[in-house]
Amino acid sequence: MSAGSVRAGAYEAALPPELNTARDMCALVPCAEVFPGATNFSERKGQPPYVEAYDNASAQKKLLGYVMLSTDITDTPAYSGKSVVTLIGMDKAGRFVGVKVLKHSEPILLLGIPESTLLRFNAQYIGKSVADKIEVGQSRPDEGVLGLDAISGATVTVIAQNQVMMTSGTVVARQVGILAPTVREPARYVVNGKRSSWDELVKQGAVQRLRVNPEQVGLERGPEPFIELWFGDLNHPDIGKSLLGDNSWNNLRLQLKEDEHAIFVIRTRGAESFKGSGFVRGGIYDRVQVRQGADAFTFRDLDALNLYGIDAAGAPSFNESAIFIIRPTSFSAAYPWKLSFLGNRVDRATGARVFTSFDAPYWLPAAALEGGRPKIEEPDAPWVRIWQSRAVGIALFALLLVAVTVVYALREKLTRRSTHKNKWPVNAFKYSAWAISIVFVGFGAMAQPSITQVLTWFHALLFQWTWSLFLSDPFIFLFWIFIIITVFLFGRGLFCGWMCPFGSLSEAIYKVARVVGFKRFQTQLPQVWHDRLKWLKYAVFFGLITVSMFSMGLAEKLSEVEPFKTTFLVGINNRAWPYGLFVAVLLGLSIFIERPYCKYLCPLGASLAMPSTFRWFGLKRKQDCNSCKACAVGCGAQAIDADGRIDHRECLHCLDCMVLYTDTRGCPPLARERKRRERDGLEITPVDVNGYFIPIHPASSFTEQISAKAAQGPDPRMPTDSALPPHKGGPRGLQWLWLELRDHLWPWSSEGWHSQRALQVAGFSLAVAASVAWVMTAMGTLSSGAIIGWWFGWSVYEVLIRLSGKRYVKDGPWWQDHYRRASVMDMLSYVGFKNLLIGAALFLALKALGLLSL
């Protein structure tokens, strides 16, 4: 039996728009490919729907099994935030016989990992039973777990796919009787004879609401909901009599068998019917469903009774109503359940219809049940099982990240023990970090961070954030926590210079080449060319961000500028020769130029460099650094300019300059002072934190050691000249907070008004337009894509406005007032990062209020 095939072009493939609603599903999709031997297929049956597969070879049709479309049953999102649309075949014994991916939106499977790997992953299900306990990872026979080999680099995708396969198979298997129904203890009610009003029932939780807004199904937002339903339990005597009255409730009980259960549903708002077209299609109500655990309960016309009125005082008026009877004995009112409204969501960008469901939970109040609500042991989420199964490796990795952070935080103790001729106190730790990063993090755990994760997380933050998916890859998840924290503490150099697997591999090659005799061929680009080419990685990063807003697929193709997938995730041997050649060229150049990819091409490095502008703790400088070139000459990252200032966006934290900072024989200003003291027979005191010898006499000062030339030059301890704004020279408390808030939100200034009046007016007009755009988004008349465009346009103008009047940024911790003059890149980093946070906060707020149209 075959697993079918992943079609070339399954990435964002165009599926028939009527696929989720057509009765003859197999006329639209190749059901025969997932059920070998079947020659005939029925129309959709059941709820959720499935298709019966027959063999017409004999005179009488022989039922072979069932075919199901995953999105008819579950909308479990994969890493992209969208479902992998899968066609599944299952025989009468519950064994999977075929799997075919019709459509996916996983960028990693577009170029980074060939789609054929998903075919091989799905092939592992063939012959396995839906009754088996199947998980991604190693088999655990003692626990009855069958393991599946994951796809390296696509762990989240295959975990989501396993959920899709098992959920789809289980739901259909229970529906057709392959799996026995779940056994639940029946409810035992506490009855006190009290009658409650509608508001009291709602407050108790005995009546619940399910509301679907138009924008949730892809329609224009309006004042009315798409549908608003109220529902609740009718078997409990107190609740049922409060809702129906004594006579109607007693009549209902006469129509119910002992194990049957009744619920009511009323529509109070919205024009959409919850009864749907069921009576036209075999008497099935295809819009509503009750779900309890893994069980789904659907209703036919014989399961519905008329509901003519609600007796509870204060009940709302309604225009559609029904009493539904749940007949299977596996249902129990003692346990939580949910009402699902089933429908299709229209993708406003493509017009495609996607199956989805809208759920509202229900659980009888604890006071209404004898002994209260029963305790429920929910199975652990897949990501929890992954963390548990890899607990030792995860703990060791977390310990490694903490250790590297602590060692780097204590870097000054290491650098003081080192000299320019003996850097081993520093290099022992740094080289160890490189080795661990390359061998265990890169090739072992395959936890190389990537720009694709930045793009995916950016989109998830704006559109659909799902914690469980990101937690499914624990090493990457922990790595990003480390990256985010250390970037704001120290800048990007700790990750890029010490822990990035590819960066470590590149520099290790450079160091080894130097030892084996290539030193005479090793060089740096002329500073003028370095200063030009270093901007290339920022152009690549901004280009990828922009392209991803229109097409994640194209952005993923372009992100192949990263060599990480070829090097660690997939392997050179498993990719086409151009990818291998690209990696070979980059690593080959690393023999002669230190970290060429990191310095000039890496979009991930560029994305981390921007917040590095606002790192709290930088590397130390002294006044003499503005005239001494010792550190600049030895800086492999070429991050020290002619004035001795360090560009922390480019610094890779090799710590060579910190070693020189206190080296009394390597640092020219210290060596000069040391020789003077030795010549004059003076005491050689320790080097203080400011980089100079402690004065011999209390009355002396450190400034006596600064050369006359250095004293006249700029202060290299700040990346740019200090620039304290006049209005921030002394305020404290609430006044300081007010000025701080105004600084971030109000880019205009009197200086800018005098120098660039036209620009200020234009910017003010654009700010008003952008504000109106946010209001229109909240009202549902502007899409999320449009507001992103507006916000981007405003950000560009804000950079120009601030450069013309408020040309300063903070250096170090935000609560301090260390201001400095902003370069263009400083301002781009500040405005871009600030507005990203503001935009994300507004997006999340609008989504939380249900006001954002996606």
CSV table of N, CA and C in Angstrom, one decimal, residues 633-696:
chain,number,residue,atom,x,y,z
A,633,VAL,N,43.1,48.1,15.1
A,633,VAL,CA,43.9,47.3,14.2
A,633,VAL,C,43.7,45.8,14.4
A,634,GLY,N,43.5,45.4,15.7
A,634,GLY,CA,43.3,44.0,16.0
A,634,GLY,C,41.8,43.6,16.0
A,635,CYS,N,40.9,44.5,15.7
A,635,CYS,CA,39.5,44.1,15.7
A,635,CYS,C,39.1,43.3,14.5
A,636,GLY,N,38.8,42.0,14.6
A,636,GLY,CA,38.4,41.2,13.5
A,636,GLY,C,37.1,41.6,12.9
A,637,ALA,N,36.2,42.1,13.7
A,637,ALA,CA,34.9,42.6,13.2
A,637,ALA,C,34.9,43.9,12.6
A,638,GLN,N,36.1,44.6,12.7
A,638,GLN,CA,36.2,46.0,12.2
A,638,GLN,C,35.1,46.9,12.7
A,639,ALA,N,34.8,46.8,14.0
A,639,ALA,CA,33.7,47.5,14.6
A,639,ALA,C,34.2,48.7,15.4
A,640,ILE,N,35.5,49.0,15.3
A,640,ILE,CA,36.1,50.2,16.0
A,640,ILE,C,36.5,51.3,15.0
A,641,ASP,N,35.9,52.5,15.1
A,641,ASP,CA,36.2,53.5,14.1
A,641,ASP,C,37.5,54.3,14.5
A,642,ALA,N,37.7,55.3,13.7
A,642,ALA,CA,39.0,56.1,13.8
A,642,ALA,C,39.0,56.8,15.1
A,643,ASP,N,37.9,57.1,15.7
A,643,ASP,CA,37.9,57.8,17.0
A,643,ASP,C,37.9,56.8,18.2
A,644,GLY,N,38.1,55.5,17.9
A,644,GLY,CA,38.1,54.5,19.0
A,644,GLY,C,36.8,54.1,19.5
A,645,ARG,N,35.7,54.5,18.8
A,645,ARG,CA,34.4,54.1,19.3
A,645,ARG,C,34.0,52.8,18.7
A,646,ILE,N,33.2,52.0,19.6
A,646,ILE,CA,32.8,50.7,19.2
A,646,ILE,C,31.3,50.8,18.7
A,647,ASP,N,31.1,50.2,17.5
A,647,ASP,CA,29.8,50.1,16.9
A,647,ASP,C,29.2,48.8,17.4
A,648,HIS,N,28.4,48.8,18.4
A,648,HIS,CA,27.9,47.6,19.1
A,648,HIS,C,26.9,46.8,18.2
A,649,ARG,N,26.5,47.4,17.1
A,649,ARG,CA,25.7,46.6,16.1
A,649,ARG,C,26.6,45.7,15.3
A,650,GLU,N,27.9,46.0,15.2
A,650,GLU,CA,28.8,45.2,14.4
A,650,GLU,C,29.7,44.4,15.3
A,651,CYS,N,29.9,44.7,16.5
A,651,CYS,CA,30.8,44.1,17.4
A,651,CYS,C,30.4,42.6,17.7
A,652,LEU,N,31.4,41.7,17.5
A,652,LEU,CA,31.1,40.3,17.8
A,652,LEU,C,31.7,39.8,19.1
A,653,HIS,N,32.1,40.7,19.9
A,653,HIS,CA,32.5,40.4,21.3
A,653,HIS,C,33.6,39.4,21.4
A,654,CYS,N,34.7,39.6,20.6
A,654,CYS,CA,35.8,38.7,20.7
A,654,CYS,C,36.6,39.0,22.0
A,655,LEU,N,36.4,40.2,22.6
A,655,LEU,CA,37.0,40.7,23.8
A,655,LEU,C,38.5,41.0,23.7
A,656,ASP,N,39.0,41.0,22.5
A,656,ASP,CA,40.4,41.4,22.4
A,656,ASP,C,40.7,42.8,22.9
A,657,CYS,N,39.8,43.7,22.6
A,657,CYS,CA,40.0,45.1,23.1
A,657,CYS,C,39.8,45.2,24.6
A,658,MET,N,39.0,44.3,25.2
A,658,MET,CA,38.9,44.3,26.7
A,658,MET,C,40.2,43.8,27.3
A,659,VAL,N,40.8,42.8,26.6
A,659,VAL,CA,42.1,42.3,27.1
A,659,VAL,C,43.1,43.4,27.1
A,660,LEU,N,43.2,44.2,26.0
A,660,LEU,CA,44.2,45.3,25.9
A,660,LEU,C,43.8,46.4,26.9
A,661,TYR,N,42.6,46.5,27.2
A,661,TYR,CA,42.1,47.6,28.1
A,661,TYR,C,42.9,47.7,29.4
A,662,THR,N,43.2,46.5,30.0
A,662,THR,CA,43.9,46.5,31.3
A,662,THR,C,45.3,45.9,31.2
A,663,ASP,N,45.8,45.6,29.9
A,663,ASP,CA,47.1,45.0,29.7
A,663,ASP,C,48.2,46.1,29.8
A,664,THR,N,49.0,46.1,30.8
A,664,THR,CA,49.9,47.1,31.1
A,664,THR,C,51.1,47.1,30.1
A,665,ARG,N,51.2,46.0,29.3
A,665,ARG,CA,52.2,45.9,28.3
A,665,ARG,C,51.7,46.0,26.9
A,666,GLY,N,50.4,45.7,26.7
A,666,GLY,CA,49.8,45.7,25.4
A,666,GLY,C,49.1,47.0,25.0
A,667,CYS,N,48.5,47.7,26.0
A,667,CYS,CA,47.8,48.9,25.8
A,667,CYS,C,48.8,50.1,25.8
A,668,PRO,N,48.9,50.8,24.6
A,668,PRO,CA,49.9,51.9,24.5
A,668,PRO,C,49.9,52.9,25.6
A,669,PRO,N,48.7,53.5,26.0
A,669,PRO,CA,48.7,54.4,27.1
A,669,PRO,C,49.1,53.9,28.4
A,670,LEU,N,48.7,52.6,28.7
A,670,LEU,CA,49.2,52.0,30.0
A,670,LEU,C,50.7,51.7,29.9
A,671,ALA,N,51.1,51.2,28.8
A,671,ALA,CA,52.5,50.8,28.6
A,671,ALA,C,53.4,52.1,28.8
A,672,ARG,N,52.9,53.2,28.3
A,672,ARG,CA,53.7,54.5,28.4
A,672,ARG,C,53.8,54.9,29.8
A,673,GLU,N,52.7,54.8,30.6
A,673,GLU,CA,52.7,55.2,32.0
A,673,GLU,C,53.5,54.2,32.8
A,674,ARG,N,53.4,53.0,32.5
A,674,ARG,CA,54.1,52.0,33.2
A,674,ARG,C,55.6,52.2,33.1
A,675,LYS,N,56.1,52.5,31.9
A,675,LYS,CA,57.5,52.8,31.6
A,675,LYS,C,58.0,54.0,32.4
A,676,ARG,N,57.1,55.0,32.4
A,676,ARG,CA,57.5,56.3,33.1
A,676,ARG,C,57.7,56.0,34.6
A,677,ARG,N,56.7,55.2,35.2
A,677,ARG,CA,56.8,54.9,36.6
A,677,ARG,C,58.1,54.0,36.9
A,678,GLU,N,58.3,53.1,36.0
A,678,GLU,CA,59.5,52.2,36.2
A,678,GLU,C,60.8,53.1,36.1
A,679,ARG,N,60.8,54.0,35.2
A,679,ARG,CA,62.0,54.8,35.0
A,679,ARG,C,62.2,55.8,36.2
A,680,ASP,N,61.1,56.2,36.8
A,680,ASP,CA,61.2,57.2,37.9
A,680,ASP,C,61.2,56.4,39.2
A,681,GLY,N,61.1,55.1,39.2
A,681,GLY,CA,61.1,54.3,40.4
A,681,GLY,C,59.8,54.5,41.2
A,682,LEU,N,58.7,54.7,40.5
A,682,LEU,CA,57.4,54.9,41.2
A,682,LEU,C,56.6,53.6,41.3
A,683,GLU,N,55.7,53.5,42.2
A,683,GLU,CA,54.9,52.3,42.4
A,683,GLU,C,54.0,52.0,41.2
A,684,ILE,N,53.9,50.8,40.8
A,684,ILE,CA,53.0,50.3,39.7
A,684,ILE,C,51.7,49.9,40.4
A,685,THR,N,50.7,50.8,40.4
A,685,THR,CA,49.4,50.5,41.1
A,685,THR,C,48.6,49.7,40.1
A,686,PRO,N,47.5,49.1,40.7
A,686,PRO,CA,46.6,48.3,39.8
A,686,PRO,C,45.8,49.3,38.8
A,687,VAL,N,45.3,48.7,37.7
A,687,VAL,CA,44.5,49.4,36.8
A,687,VAL,C,43.1,49.5,37.3
A,688,ASP,N,42.6,50.7,37.3
A,688,ASP,CA,41.2,50.9,37.8
A,688,ASP,C,40.2,50.6,36.7
A,689,VAL,N,38.9,50.7,37.1
A,689,VAL,CA,37.8,50.4,36.2
A,689,VAL,C,37.8,51.3,35.0
A,690,ASN,N,38.4,52.5,35.1
A,690,ASN,CA,38.4,53.5,34.0
A,690,ASN,C,39.5,53.3,33.0
A,691,GLY,N,40.3,52.2,33.3
A,691,GLY,CA,41.3,51.9,32.3
A,691,GLY,C,42.7,52.5,32.5
A,692,TYR,N,42.9,53.2,33.6
A,692,TYR,CA,44.1,53.9,33.9
A,692,TYR,C,44.6,53.4,35.3
A,693,PHE,N,46.0,53.6,35.5
A,693,PHE,CA,46.5,53.2,36.8
A,693,PHE,C,45.9,54.0,37.9
A,694,ILE,N,45.7,53.4,39.0
A,694,ILE,CA,45.2,54.2,40.2
A,694,ILE,C,46.3,55.2,40.6
A,695,PRO,N,45.9,56.4,40.8
A,695,PRO,CA,47.0,57.5,41.1
A,695,PRO,C,47.7,57.1,42.4
A,696,ILE,N,49.0,57.4,42.3
A,696,ILE,CA,49.9,57.1,43.5
A,696,ILE,C,49.5,57.9,44.7
